[in-house]
Amino acid sequence: MGLAYPAAMWFRLVPALAESYRVIRIDNRGAGRTGDVPGAPYTIETMAADCLAVLDAADVDTAHVVGISMGGLIAQEIVLTAPERVRSLCLIATHPGIAHAVMNPQAMAMLMQRGQMTPQEAAEASIPFNYAPETPRERIEEDWAVRFPLAATNEGYLAQVVGSSQWDGYDRLEGITAPTLVVHGELDALVPPENGRIIAGRIPGAELVMIPNANHVLMTDQPEHVSKLLVEWLDRNR
């Protein structure tokens, strides 16, 4: 899942996926039920290794790997580190590493200030960067009802921020051979859509889908569209 988000935030997509697939959701270090652990900052390499350890513990040899935002960085590192474990790759609303990413300065300023905010203040400040203007307030608050009980601490948030900012996969993306789907919201103000185009252009054979009327948290803006897209992708790559 994305920066400071718990795995529970996949809740809008899980019902459709679970009809045909075993779904394993992972709380990254510093977030959700995993919480803060020693070893900050939490690097992308470390969190990718955590995910592979979970697959080992679950007795899963190969998996369809799906990652959103920071989780997309982790997904890229998983396929680059252990390509034999990845049946297919889906990268949602993510980028190839800060050094080669197209960033929104206003969004970056909000993220840097977020560590000094309460969870409610941070949630309110992030609305324009996360949700499409047409997304109903009550749907956004449904997300908050899931997120807030599992909110990352300031320490966990900063450990993820620092660790993820150090990662870069751009020069290695051409080596990815797994079937890859890149998905991005057309209105993404947190990780601009050009990042999806960059990634899709670097990975051989990657497919790019832009979701209309969707910002960064596109599974909340367009839950039916994204669910259908992912199920069809997985079915094609069984």
Tab-separated table of C-alpha atoms in Angstrom:
chain	number	residue	atom	x	y	z
A	1	MET	CA	0.000	0.000	0.000
A	2	GLY	CA	1.005	3.619	-0.277
A	3	LEU	CA	2.907	5.901	2.075
A	4	ALA	CA	1.611	5.482	5.664
A	5	TYR	CA	-1.473	3.595	4.440
A	6	PRO	CA	-2.539	0.284	6.028
A	7	ALA	CA	-3.215	-2.809	3.943
A	8	ALA	CA	-6.860	-2.496	4.970
A	9	MET	CA	-7.183	0.269	2.363
A	10	TRP	CA	-7.447	-2.382	-0.359
A	11	PHE	CA	-10.976	-3.006	0.940
A	12	ARG	CA	-12.754	-1.674	-2.146
A	13	LEU	CA	-10.961	-4.082	-4.496
A	14	VAL	CA	-10.699	-7.230	-2.384
A	15	PRO	CA	-14.270	-8.543	-2.858
A	16	ALA	CA	-13.944	-8.705	-6.660
A	17	LEU	CA	-10.409	-10.125	-6.538
A	18	ALA	CA	-11.198	-12.690	-3.840
A	19	GLU	CA	-13.886	-14.320	-5.968
A	20	SER	CA	-11.186	-16.035	-8.032
A	21	TYR	CA	-7.876	-15.395	-6.272
A	22	ARG	CA	-6.208	-15.713	-2.905
A	23	VAL	CA	-5.552	-12.142	-1.776
A	24	ILE	CA	-2.609	-11.396	0.523
A	25	ARG	CA	-2.420	-7.831	1.841
A	26	ILE	CA	0.687	-6.623	3.636
A	27	ASP	CA	1.075	-3.842	6.193
A	28	ASN	CA	4.464	-2.300	5.479
A	29	ARG	CA	6.849	-1.353	8.269
A	30	GLY	CA	5.597	1.733	10.028
A	31	ALA	CA	1.961	1.282	8.985
A	32	GLY	CA	-1.145	-0.632	9.964
A	33	ARG	CA	-0.843	-3.604	12.292
A	34	THR	CA	2.884	-3.943	11.638
A	35	GLY	CA	3.596	-0.584	13.237
A	36	ASP	CA	7.006	0.834	13.987
A	37	VAL	CA	9.920	-1.602	14.042
A	38	PRO	CA	13.663	-1.028	14.509
A	39	GLY	CA	15.796	-0.151	11.521
A	40	ALA	CA	14.533	3.235	10.332
A	41	PRO	CA	14.596	4.508	7.692
A	42	TYR	CA	12.542	1.784	6.050
A	43	THR	CA	14.115	1.346	2.630
A	44	ILE	CA	12.214	0.052	-0.370
A	45	GLU	CA	14.671	-2.842	-0.558
A	46	THR	CA	13.871	-3.807	3.034
A	47	MET	CA	10.113	-3.580	2.517
A	48	ALA	CA	10.378	-5.651	-0.672
A	49	ALA	CA	12.283	-8.282	1.307
A	50	ASP	CA	9.504	-8.175	3.909
A	51	CYS	CA	6.940	-8.930	1.200
A	52	LEU	CA	8.953	-11.861	-0.111
A	53	ALA	CA	9.245	-13.177	3.450
A	54	VAL	CA	5.459	-13.024	3.787
A	55	LEU	CA	5.078	-15.026	0.570
A	56	ASP	CA	7.524	-17.575	1.955
A	57	ALA	CA	5.579	-17.801	5.205
A	58	ALA	CA	2.338	-18.217	3.253
A	59	ASP	CA	3.948	-20.988	1.170
A	60	VAL	CA	3.459	-19.014	-2.054
A	61	ASP	CA	6.062	-19.637	-4.749
A	62	THR	CA	4.754	-17.167	-7.336
A	63	ALA	CA	2.232	-14.354	-7.153
A	64	HIS	CA	0.556	-11.611	-9.123
A	65	VAL	CA	2.113	-8.520	-7.527
A	66	VAL	CA	0.034	-5.337	-7.264
A	67	GLY	CA	1.370	-2.132	-5.728
A	68	ILE	CA	0.037	1.391	-5.460
A	69	SER	CA	2.066	4.578	-4.912
A	70	MET	CA	4.925	3.703	-2.515
A	71	GLY	CA	3.716	0.127	-2.814
A	72	GLY	CA	4.412	0.436	-6.527
A	73	LEU	CA	8.061	1.129	-5.713
A	74	ILE	CA	8.078	-1.975	-3.540
A	75	ALA	CA	6.460	-3.989	-6.336
A	76	GLN	CA	9.121	-2.798	-8.792
A	77	GLU	CA	11.869	-3.840	-6.370
A	78	ILE	CA	10.255	-7.247	-5.852
A	79	VAL	CA	10.232	-8.048	-9.561
A	80	LEU	CA	13.761	-6.688	-9.990
A	81	THR	CA	15.085	-8.668	-7.019
A	82	ALA	CA	13.136	-11.901	-7.452
A	83	PRO	CA	11.707	-12.042	-10.989
A	84	GLU	CA	11.040	-15.763	-10.661
A	85	ARG	CA	8.448	-15.034	-7.953
A	86	VAL	CA	6.314	-12.664	-10.061
A	87	ARG	CA	3.625	-14.050	-12.367
A	88	SER	CA	2.448	-10.593	-13.365
A	89	LEU	CA	3.006	-7.034	-12.193
A	90	CYS	CA	0.494	-4.217	-11.758
A	91	LEU	CA	1.852	-0.769	-10.902
A	92	ILE	CA	-0.764	1.757	-9.824
A	93	ALA	CA	-0.259	5.517	-9.373
A	94	THR	CA	3.479	5.178	-8.855
A	95	HIS	CA	6.794	6.453	-10.221
A	96	PRO	CA	10.257	5.114	-11.164
A	97	GLY	CA	12.083	6.739	-8.238
A	98	ILE	CA	12.285	10.367	-7.119
A	99	ALA	CA	15.421	11.100	-9.168
A	100	HIS	CA	13.559	10.444	-12.423
A	101	ALA	CA	10.020	11.262	-11.343
A	102	VAL	CA	7.788	14.138	-12.385
A	103	MET	CA	6.685	15.678	-9.100
A	104	ASN	CA	4.086	18.245	-8.045
A	105	PRO	CA	5.862	20.782	-5.769
A	106	GLN	CA	2.637	21.560	-3.903
A	107	ALA	CA	2.088	17.884	-3.191
A	108	MET	CA	5.660	17.464	-1.982
A	109	ALA	CA	5.263	20.428	0.372
A	110	MET	CA	2.085	18.898	1.809
A	111	LEU	CA	3.801	15.539	2.368
A	112	MET	CA	6.743	17.141	4.152
A	113	GLN	CA	4.403	19.060	6.473
A	114	ARG	CA	2.201	16.035	7.127
A	115	GLY	CA	4.439	14.676	9.874
A	116	GLN	CA	3.561	17.690	12.034
A	117	MET	CA	-0.200	17.270	11.516
A	118	THR	CA	-2.783	15.205	13.342
A	119	PRO	CA	-4.269	12.348	11.266
A	120	GLN	CA	-7.435	14.410	10.713
A	121	GLU	CA	-5.494	17.511	9.651
A	122	ALA	CA	-3.349	15.462	7.283
A	123	ALA	CA	-6.400	13.776	5.787
A	124	GLU	CA	-8.108	17.104	5.120
A	125	ALA	CA	-4.956	18.627	3.621
A	126	SER	CA	-4.496	15.671	1.291
A	127	ILE	CA	-7.998	15.651	-0.230
A	128	PRO	CA	-7.103	17.744	-3.333
A	129	PHE	CA	-4.082	15.516	-3.988
A	130	ASN	CA	-5.848	12.195	-3.386
A	131	TYR	CA	-9.447	12.422	-4.566
A	132	ALA	CA	-11.248	13.609	-7.679
A	133	PRO	CA	-13.534	16.636	-7.246
A	134	GLU	CA	-16.605	14.521	-8.053
A	135	THR	CA	-15.906	11.868	-5.414
A	136	PRO	CA	-18.565	12.194	-2.682
A	137	ARG	CA	-17.390	13.335	0.747
A	138	GLU	CA	-19.064	10.318	2.345
A	139	ARG	CA	-16.927	7.963	0.247
A	140	ILE	CA	-13.780	9.792	1.349
A	141	GLU	CA	-14.903	9.479	4.961
A	142	GLU	CA	-15.398	5.736	4.439
A	143	ASP	CA	-11.695	5.604	3.616
A	144	TRP	CA	-10.876	7.557	6.750
A	145	ALA	CA	-12.920	5.166	8.890
A	146	VAL	CA	-10.629	2.386	7.658
A	147	ARG	CA	-7.369	4.361	7.820
A	148	PHE	CA	-7.592	6.242	11.118
A	149	PRO	CA	-7.720	3.244	13.501
A	150	LEU	CA	-4.549	1.976	11.804
A	151	ALA	CA	-2.879	5.331	11.216
A	152	ALA	CA	0.903	5.395	10.979
A	153	THR	CA	2.764	7.185	13.746
A	154	ASN	CA	4.827	10.233	12.840
A	155	GLU	CA	7.939	8.106	13.335
A	156	GLY	CA	6.667	5.395	10.995
A	157	TYR	CA	5.616	7.962	8.422
A	158	LEU	CA	9.012	9.665	8.412
A	159	ALA	CA	10.833	6.320	8.255
A	160	GLN	CA	8.869	5.449	5.100
A	161	VAL	CA	9.343	8.914	3.583
A	162	VAL	CA	13.109	8.869	4.014
A	163	GLY	CA	13.496	5.267	2.891
A	164	SER	CA	11.336	5.609	-0.209
A	165	SER	CA	13.010	8.870	-1.257
A	166	GLN	CA	16.349	7.046	-1.507
A	167	TRP	CA	15.105	4.434	-3.984
A	168	ASP	CA	15.538	4.571	-7.765
A	169	GLY	CA	14.556	1.920	-10.261
A	170	TYR	CA	14.573	3.886	-13.514
A	171	ASP	CA	17.742	2.434	-15.035
A	172	ARG	CA	16.703	-1.132	-14.185
A	173	LEU	CA	13.154	-1.121	-15.520
A	174	GLU	CA	14.191	-2.309	-18.969
A	175	GLY	CA	15.162	-5.610	-17.364
A	176	ILE	CA	11.631	-6.442	-16.219
A	177	THR	CA	10.222	-9.379	-18.179
A	178	ALA	CA	7.015	-10.075	-16.235
A	179	PRO	CA	3.736	-9.078	-17.908
A	180	THR	CA	3.176	-5.551	-16.625
A	181	LEU	CA	0.119	-3.319	-16.358
A	182	VAL	CA	0.628	0.342	-15.455
A	183	VAL	CA	-2.474	2.134	-14.167
A	184	HIS	CA	-2.750	5.842	-13.390
A	185	GLY	CA	-5.510	8.324	-12.664
A	186	GLU	CA	-5.759	11.060	-15.273
A	187	LEU	CA	-6.195	13.636	-12.483
A	188	ASP	CA	-3.432	12.384	-10.175
A	189	ALA	CA	-2.137	15.477	-8.364
A	190	LEU	CA	0.140	13.596	-5.964
A	191	VAL	CA	2.067	11.475	-8.474
A	192	PRO	CA	1.371	13.126	-11.855
A	193	PRO	CA	0.245	10.880	-14.746
A	194	GLU	CA	3.473	11.437	-16.664
A	195	ASN	CA	5.107	9.050	-14.200
A	196	GLY	CA	2.916	6.218	-15.412
A	197	ARG	CA	3.901	7.007	-18.980
A	198	ILE	CA	7.589	6.987	-18.023
A	199	ILE	CA	7.329	3.580	-16.359
A	200	ALA	CA	5.301	2.053	-19.177
A	201	GLY	CA	7.822	3.369	-21.672
A	202	ARG	CA	10.725	1.764	-19.814
A	203	ILE	CA	9.288	-1.726	-19.221
A	204	PRO	CA	9.236	-3.896	-22.361
A	205	GLY	CA	5.696	-4.754	-23.416
A	206	ALA	CA	4.047	-2.890	-20.550
A	207	GLU	CA	0.419	-1.869	-20.987
A	208	LEU	CA	-0.686	1.590	-19.833
A	209	VAL	CA	-4.235	2.432	-18.760
A	210	MET	CA	-5.265	5.934	-17.712
A	211	ILE	CA	-8.416	6.066	-15.563
A	212	PRO	CA	-10.690	9.059	-16.317
A	213	ASN	CA	-12.004	11.191	-13.452
A	214	ALA	CA	-9.543	9.616	-11.020
A	215	ASN	CA	-6.959	11.238	-8.768
A	216	HIS	CA	-4.293	9.394	-6.731
A	217	VAL	CA	-6.594	7.138	-4.684
A	218	LEU	CA	-8.222	5.921	-7.868
A	219	MET	CA	-9.789	2.814	-6.319
A	220	THR	CA	-11.977	5.168	-4.277
A	221	ASP	CA	-12.659	7.576	-7.134
A	222	GLN	CA	-13.476	4.786	-9.618
A	223	PRO	CA	-13.834	1.507	-7.656
A	224	GLU	CA	-15.853	-0.421	-10.232
A	225	HIS	CA	-13.593	0.583	-13.118
A	226	VAL	CA	-10.410	-0.358	-11.265
A	227	SER	CA	-11.820	-3.639	-9.919
A	228	LYS	CA	-12.944	-4.729	-13.380
A	229	LEU	CA	-9.606	-3.756	-14.901
A	230	LEU	CA	-7.591	-5.739	-12.340
A	231	VAL	CA	-9.756	-8.850	-12.542
A	232	GLU	CA	-9.500	-8.865	-16.332
A	233	TRP	CA	-5.719	-8.384	-16.110
A	234	LEU	CA	-5.276	-11.253	-13.665
A	235	ASP	CA	-7.522	-13.533	-15.698
A	236	ARG	CA	-5.409	-12.869	-18.795
A	237	ASN	CA	-2.213	-13.742	-16.936
A	238	ARG	CA	-3.206	-16.775	-14.880
